[in-house]
């Protein structure tokens, strides 16, 4: 009886802690997203008309991209055991996971193609190239800040 109670309490605490971590990650994600939007807006110098048409398309693509990336993270987490070590997978299990990853990457590729074709009617090609460069620049800055913060901790 005590073991069951202890297990339930431990499980509840773990779920609560995990929930808090997810909320903290969501908060960080939203902060990064808002910084990215400001950065891209500045880099692209969008007109009000371009902005009104561009951001709904970008946000839809961004959400799709995030969904696929989270799906891949879940797959990679399923490849670990409770201690964080790699699981020993059968060929069938590994093949299934690889197939899921490939499917996710194809889904992401199709979403990017759809996004690219849809913004052609919204932005001039020069700004589309600027967008790609600005996204790379933003990702590079974000990675540099992450590394810098990690080295200071």
mmCIF file of C-alpha atoms in Angstrom:
data_model
loop_
_atom_site.group_PDB
_atom_site.id
_atom_site.type_symbol
_atom_site.label_atom_id
_atom_site.label_comp_id
_atom_site.label_asym_id
_atom_site.label_seq_id
_atom_site.Cartn_x
_atom_site.Cartn_y
_atom_site.Cartn_z
ATOM 1 C CA UNK A 1 0.000 0.000 0.000
ATOM 2 C CA UNK A 2 2.784 2.440 0.949
ATOM 3 C CA UNK A 3 4.657 1.511 -2.217
ATOM 4 C CA UNK A 4 1.603 2.282 -4.357
ATOM 5 C CA UNK A 5 1.098 5.612 -2.607
ATOM 6 C CA UNK A 6 4.764 6.494 -2.977
ATOM 7 C CA UNK A 7 4.648 5.541 -6.670
ATOM 8 C CA UNK A 8 1.553 7.685 -7.250
ATOM 9 C CA UNK A 9 3.107 10.671 -5.454
ATOM 10 C CA UNK A 10 6.362 10.256 -7.380
ATOM 11 C CA UNK A 11 4.453 9.976 -10.663
ATOM 12 C CA UNK A 12 2.379 13.085 -9.896
ATOM 13 C CA UNK A 13 5.509 15.044 -8.966
ATOM 14 C CA UNK A 14 7.261 13.894 -12.148
ATOM 15 C CA UNK A 15 4.276 14.889 -14.298
ATOM 16 C CA UNK A 16 4.081 18.264 -12.572
ATOM 17 C CA UNK A 17 7.822 18.869 -13.070
ATOM 18 C CA UNK A 18 7.621 17.755 -16.691
ATOM 19 C CA UNK A 19 4.642 20.060 -17.234
ATOM 20 C CA UNK A 20 6.564 22.984 -15.768
ATOM 21 C CA UNK A 21 9.521 22.223 -18.047
ATOM 22 C CA UNK A 22 7.209 22.116 -21.063
ATOM 23 C CA UNK A 23 5.682 25.461 -20.054
ATOM 24 C CA UNK A 24 9.149 26.953 -19.655
ATOM 25 C CA UNK A 25 10.118 25.609 -23.087
ATOM 26 C CA UNK A 26 6.932 27.041 -24.607
ATOM 27 C CA UNK A 27 7.700 30.413 -23.004
ATOM 28 C CA UNK A 28 11.248 30.347 -24.401
ATOM 29 C CA UNK A 29 9.931 29.283 -27.790
ATOM 30 C CA UNK A 30 7.459 32.179 -27.868
ATOM 31 C CA UNK A 31 10.181 34.625 -26.854
ATOM 32 C CA UNK A 32 12.490 33.356 -29.602
ATOM 33 C CA UNK A 33 9.643 33.482 -32.117
ATOM 34 C CA UNK A 34 8.829 37.106 -31.288
ATOM 35 C CA UNK A 35 12.513 38.062 -31.569
ATOM 36 C CA UNK A 36 12.689 36.257 -34.919
ATOM 37 C CA UNK A 37 9.613 38.082 -36.216
ATOM 38 C CA UNK A 38 11.134 41.436 -35.244
ATOM 39 C CA UNK A 39 14.467 40.459 -36.786
ATOM 40 C CA UNK A 40 12.908 39.326 -40.072
ATOM 41 C CA UNK A 41 10.655 42.371 -40.235
ATOM 42 C CA UNK A 42 13.686 44.609 -39.879
ATOM 43 C CA UNK A 43 15.832 42.655 -42.329
ATOM 44 C CA UNK A 44 13.142 42.391 -45.021
ATOM 45 C CA UNK A 45 11.826 45.938 -44.670
ATOM 46 C CA UNK A 46 8.313 44.751 -45.516
ATOM 47 C CA UNK A 47 5.684 47.198 -46.676
ATOM 48 C CA UNK A 48 2.379 47.111 -44.759
ATOM 49 C CA UNK A 49 0.727 45.342 -47.718
ATOM 50 C CA UNK A 50 3.517 42.738 -47.932
ATOM 51 C CA UNK A 51 3.451 42.252 -44.188
ATOM 52 C CA UNK A 52 -0.312 41.656 -44.121
ATOM 53 C CA UNK A 53 0.001 38.886 -46.717
ATOM 54 C CA UNK A 54 3.389 37.462 -45.690
ATOM 55 C CA UNK A 55 3.000 36.835 -41.950
ATOM 56 C CA UNK A 56 -0.036 34.526 -42.115
ATOM 57 C CA UNK A 57 1.818 32.372 -44.672
ATOM 58 C CA UNK A 58 5.030 32.442 -42.658
ATOM 59 C CA UNK A 59 3.247 31.616 -39.392
ATOM 60 C CA UNK A 60 1.447 28.645 -40.953
ATOM 61 C CA UNK A 61 4.732 27.321 -42.320
ATOM 62 C CA UNK A 62 6.488 27.982 -38.995
ATOM 63 C CA UNK A 63 3.840 26.004 -37.087
ATOM 64 C CA UNK A 64 4.070 23.113 -39.549
ATOM 65 C CA UNK A 65 7.846 23.144 -39.268
ATOM 66 C CA UNK A 66 7.667 23.111 -35.469
ATOM 67 C CA UNK A 67 5.145 20.250 -35.474
ATOM 68 C CA UNK A 68 7.405 18.116 -37.675
ATOM 69 C CA UNK A 69 10.491 18.910 -35.597
ATOM 70 C CA UNK A 70 8.672 17.987 -32.375
ATOM 71 C CA UNK A 71 7.582 14.735 -33.994
ATOM 72 C CA UNK A 72 11.201 13.932 -34.840
ATOM 73 C CA UNK A 73 12.315 14.792 -31.303
ATOM 74 C CA UNK A 74 9.722 12.357 -29.953
ATOM 75 C CA UNK A 75 11.082 9.669 -32.265
ATOM 76 C CA UNK A 76 14.627 10.297 -31.045
ATOM 77 C CA UNK A 77 13.445 10.218 -27.435
ATOM 78 C CA UNK A 78 11.794 6.848 -28.101
ATOM 79 C CA UNK A 79 15.245 5.574 -29.031
ATOM 80 C CA UNK A 80 16.422 6.180 -25.452
ATOM 81 C CA UNK A 81 15.663 4.272 -22.267
ATOM 82 C CA UNK A 82 14.750 5.813 -18.901
ATOM 83 C CA UNK A 83 18.403 6.523 -18.090
ATOM 84 C CA UNK A 84 18.979 8.313 -21.378
ATOM 85 C CA UNK A 85 21.042 5.541 -22.907
ATOM 86 C CA UNK A 86 20.414 4.293 -26.426
ATOM 87 C CA UNK A 87 17.929 1.442 -26.563
ATOM 88 C CA UNK A 88 18.884 -1.743 -28.343
ATOM 89 C CA UNK A 89 16.454 -1.754 -31.235
ATOM 90 C CA UNK A 90 15.512 -4.636 -33.439
ATOM 91 C CA UNK A 91 15.917 -4.173 -37.179
ATOM 92 C CA UNK A 92 12.136 -3.928 -37.459
ATOM 93 C CA UNK A 93 11.939 -1.184 -34.786
ATOM 94 C CA UNK A 94 14.860 0.732 -36.296
ATOM 95 C CA UNK A 95 13.347 0.450 -39.764
ATOM 96 C CA UNK A 96 10.006 1.778 -38.509
ATOM 97 C CA UNK A 97 11.642 4.747 -36.757
ATOM 98 C CA UNK A 98 13.758 5.506 -39.816
ATOM 99 C CA UNK A 99 10.653 5.376 -41.977
ATOM 100 C CA UNK A 100 8.877 7.816 -39.643
ATOM 101 C CA UNK A 101 11.851 10.215 -39.748
ATOM 102 C CA UNK A 102 11.966 10.020 -43.550
ATOM 103 C CA UNK A 103 8.223 10.656 -43.702
ATOM 104 C CA UNK A 104 8.592 13.703 -41.439
ATOM 105 C CA UNK A 105 11.436 15.070 -43.546
ATOM 106 C CA UNK A 106 9.345 14.620 -46.704
ATOM 107 C CA UNK A 107 6.424 16.392 -45.002
ATOM 108 C CA UNK A 108 8.721 19.281 -44.059
ATOM 109 C CA UNK A 109 10.109 19.463 -47.592
ATOM 110 C CA UNK A 110 6.590 19.596 -49.066
ATOM 111 C CA UNK A 111 5.584 22.303 -46.575
ATOM 112 C CA UNK A 112 8.645 24.362 -47.540
ATOM 113 C CA UNK A 113 7.851 23.976 -51.250
ATOM 114 C CA UNK A 114 4.255 25.080 -50.611
ATOM 115 C CA UNK A 115 5.433 28.057 -48.556
ATOM 116 C CA UNK A 116 7.970 29.075 -51.193
ATOM 117 C CA UNK A 117 5.419 28.947 -53.998
ATOM 118 C CA UNK A 118 2.833 30.843 -51.949
ATOM 119 C CA UNK A 119 5.147 33.737 -51.058
ATOM 120 C CA UNK A 120 6.102 34.214 -54.709
ATOM 121 C CA UNK A 121 2.794 36.001 -55.150
ATOM 122 C CA UNK A 122 3.390 38.121 -52.041
ATOM 123 C CA UNK A 123 7.048 39.184 -52.141
ATOM 124 C CA UNK A 124 9.436 40.043 -54.932
ATOM 125 C CA UNK A 125 12.105 37.392 -55.487
ATOM 126 C CA UNK A 126 14.804 39.688 -54.109
ATOM 127 C CA UNK A 127 12.998 39.799 -50.748
ATOM 128 C CA UNK A 128 12.527 36.023 -50.804
ATOM 129 C CA UNK A 129 16.290 35.648 -51.129
ATOM 130 C CA UNK A 130 16.706 38.198 -48.317
ATOM 131 C CA UNK A 131 14.333 36.088 -46.217
ATOM 132 C CA UNK A 132 16.472 32.992 -46.636
ATOM 133 C CA UNK A 133 19.628 34.914 -45.803
ATOM 134 C CA UNK A 134 17.951 36.606 -42.821
ATOM 135 C CA UNK A 135 16.752 33.256 -41.451
ATOM 136 C CA UNK A 136 20.274 31.845 -41.700
ATOM 137 C CA UNK A 137 21.663 34.960 -40.025
ATOM 138 C CA UNK A 138 19.093 34.714 -37.232
ATOM 139 C CA UNK A 139 19.788 31.014 -36.651
ATOM 140 C CA UNK A 140 23.524 31.702 -36.549
ATOM 141 C CA UNK A 141 23.067 34.497 -33.981
ATOM 142 C CA UNK A 142 20.770 32.314 -31.904
ATOM 143 C CA UNK A 143 23.304 29.478 -31.919
ATOM 144 C CA UNK A 144 26.114 31.872 -30.968
ATOM 145 C CA UNK A 145 24.067 33.206 -28.035
ATOM 146 C CA UNK A 146 23.266 29.669 -26.906
ATOM 147 C CA UNK A 147 26.933 28.671 -27.042
ATOM 148 C CA UNK A 148 27.987 31.838 -25.262
ATOM 149 C CA UNK A 149 25.439 31.324 -22.500
ATOM 150 C CA UNK A 150 26.384 27.659 -22.152
ATOM 151 C CA UNK A 151 30.080 28.548 -21.852
ATOM 152 C CA UNK A 152 29.322 31.170 -19.166
ATOM 153 C CA UNK A 153 27.299 28.748 -17.022
#
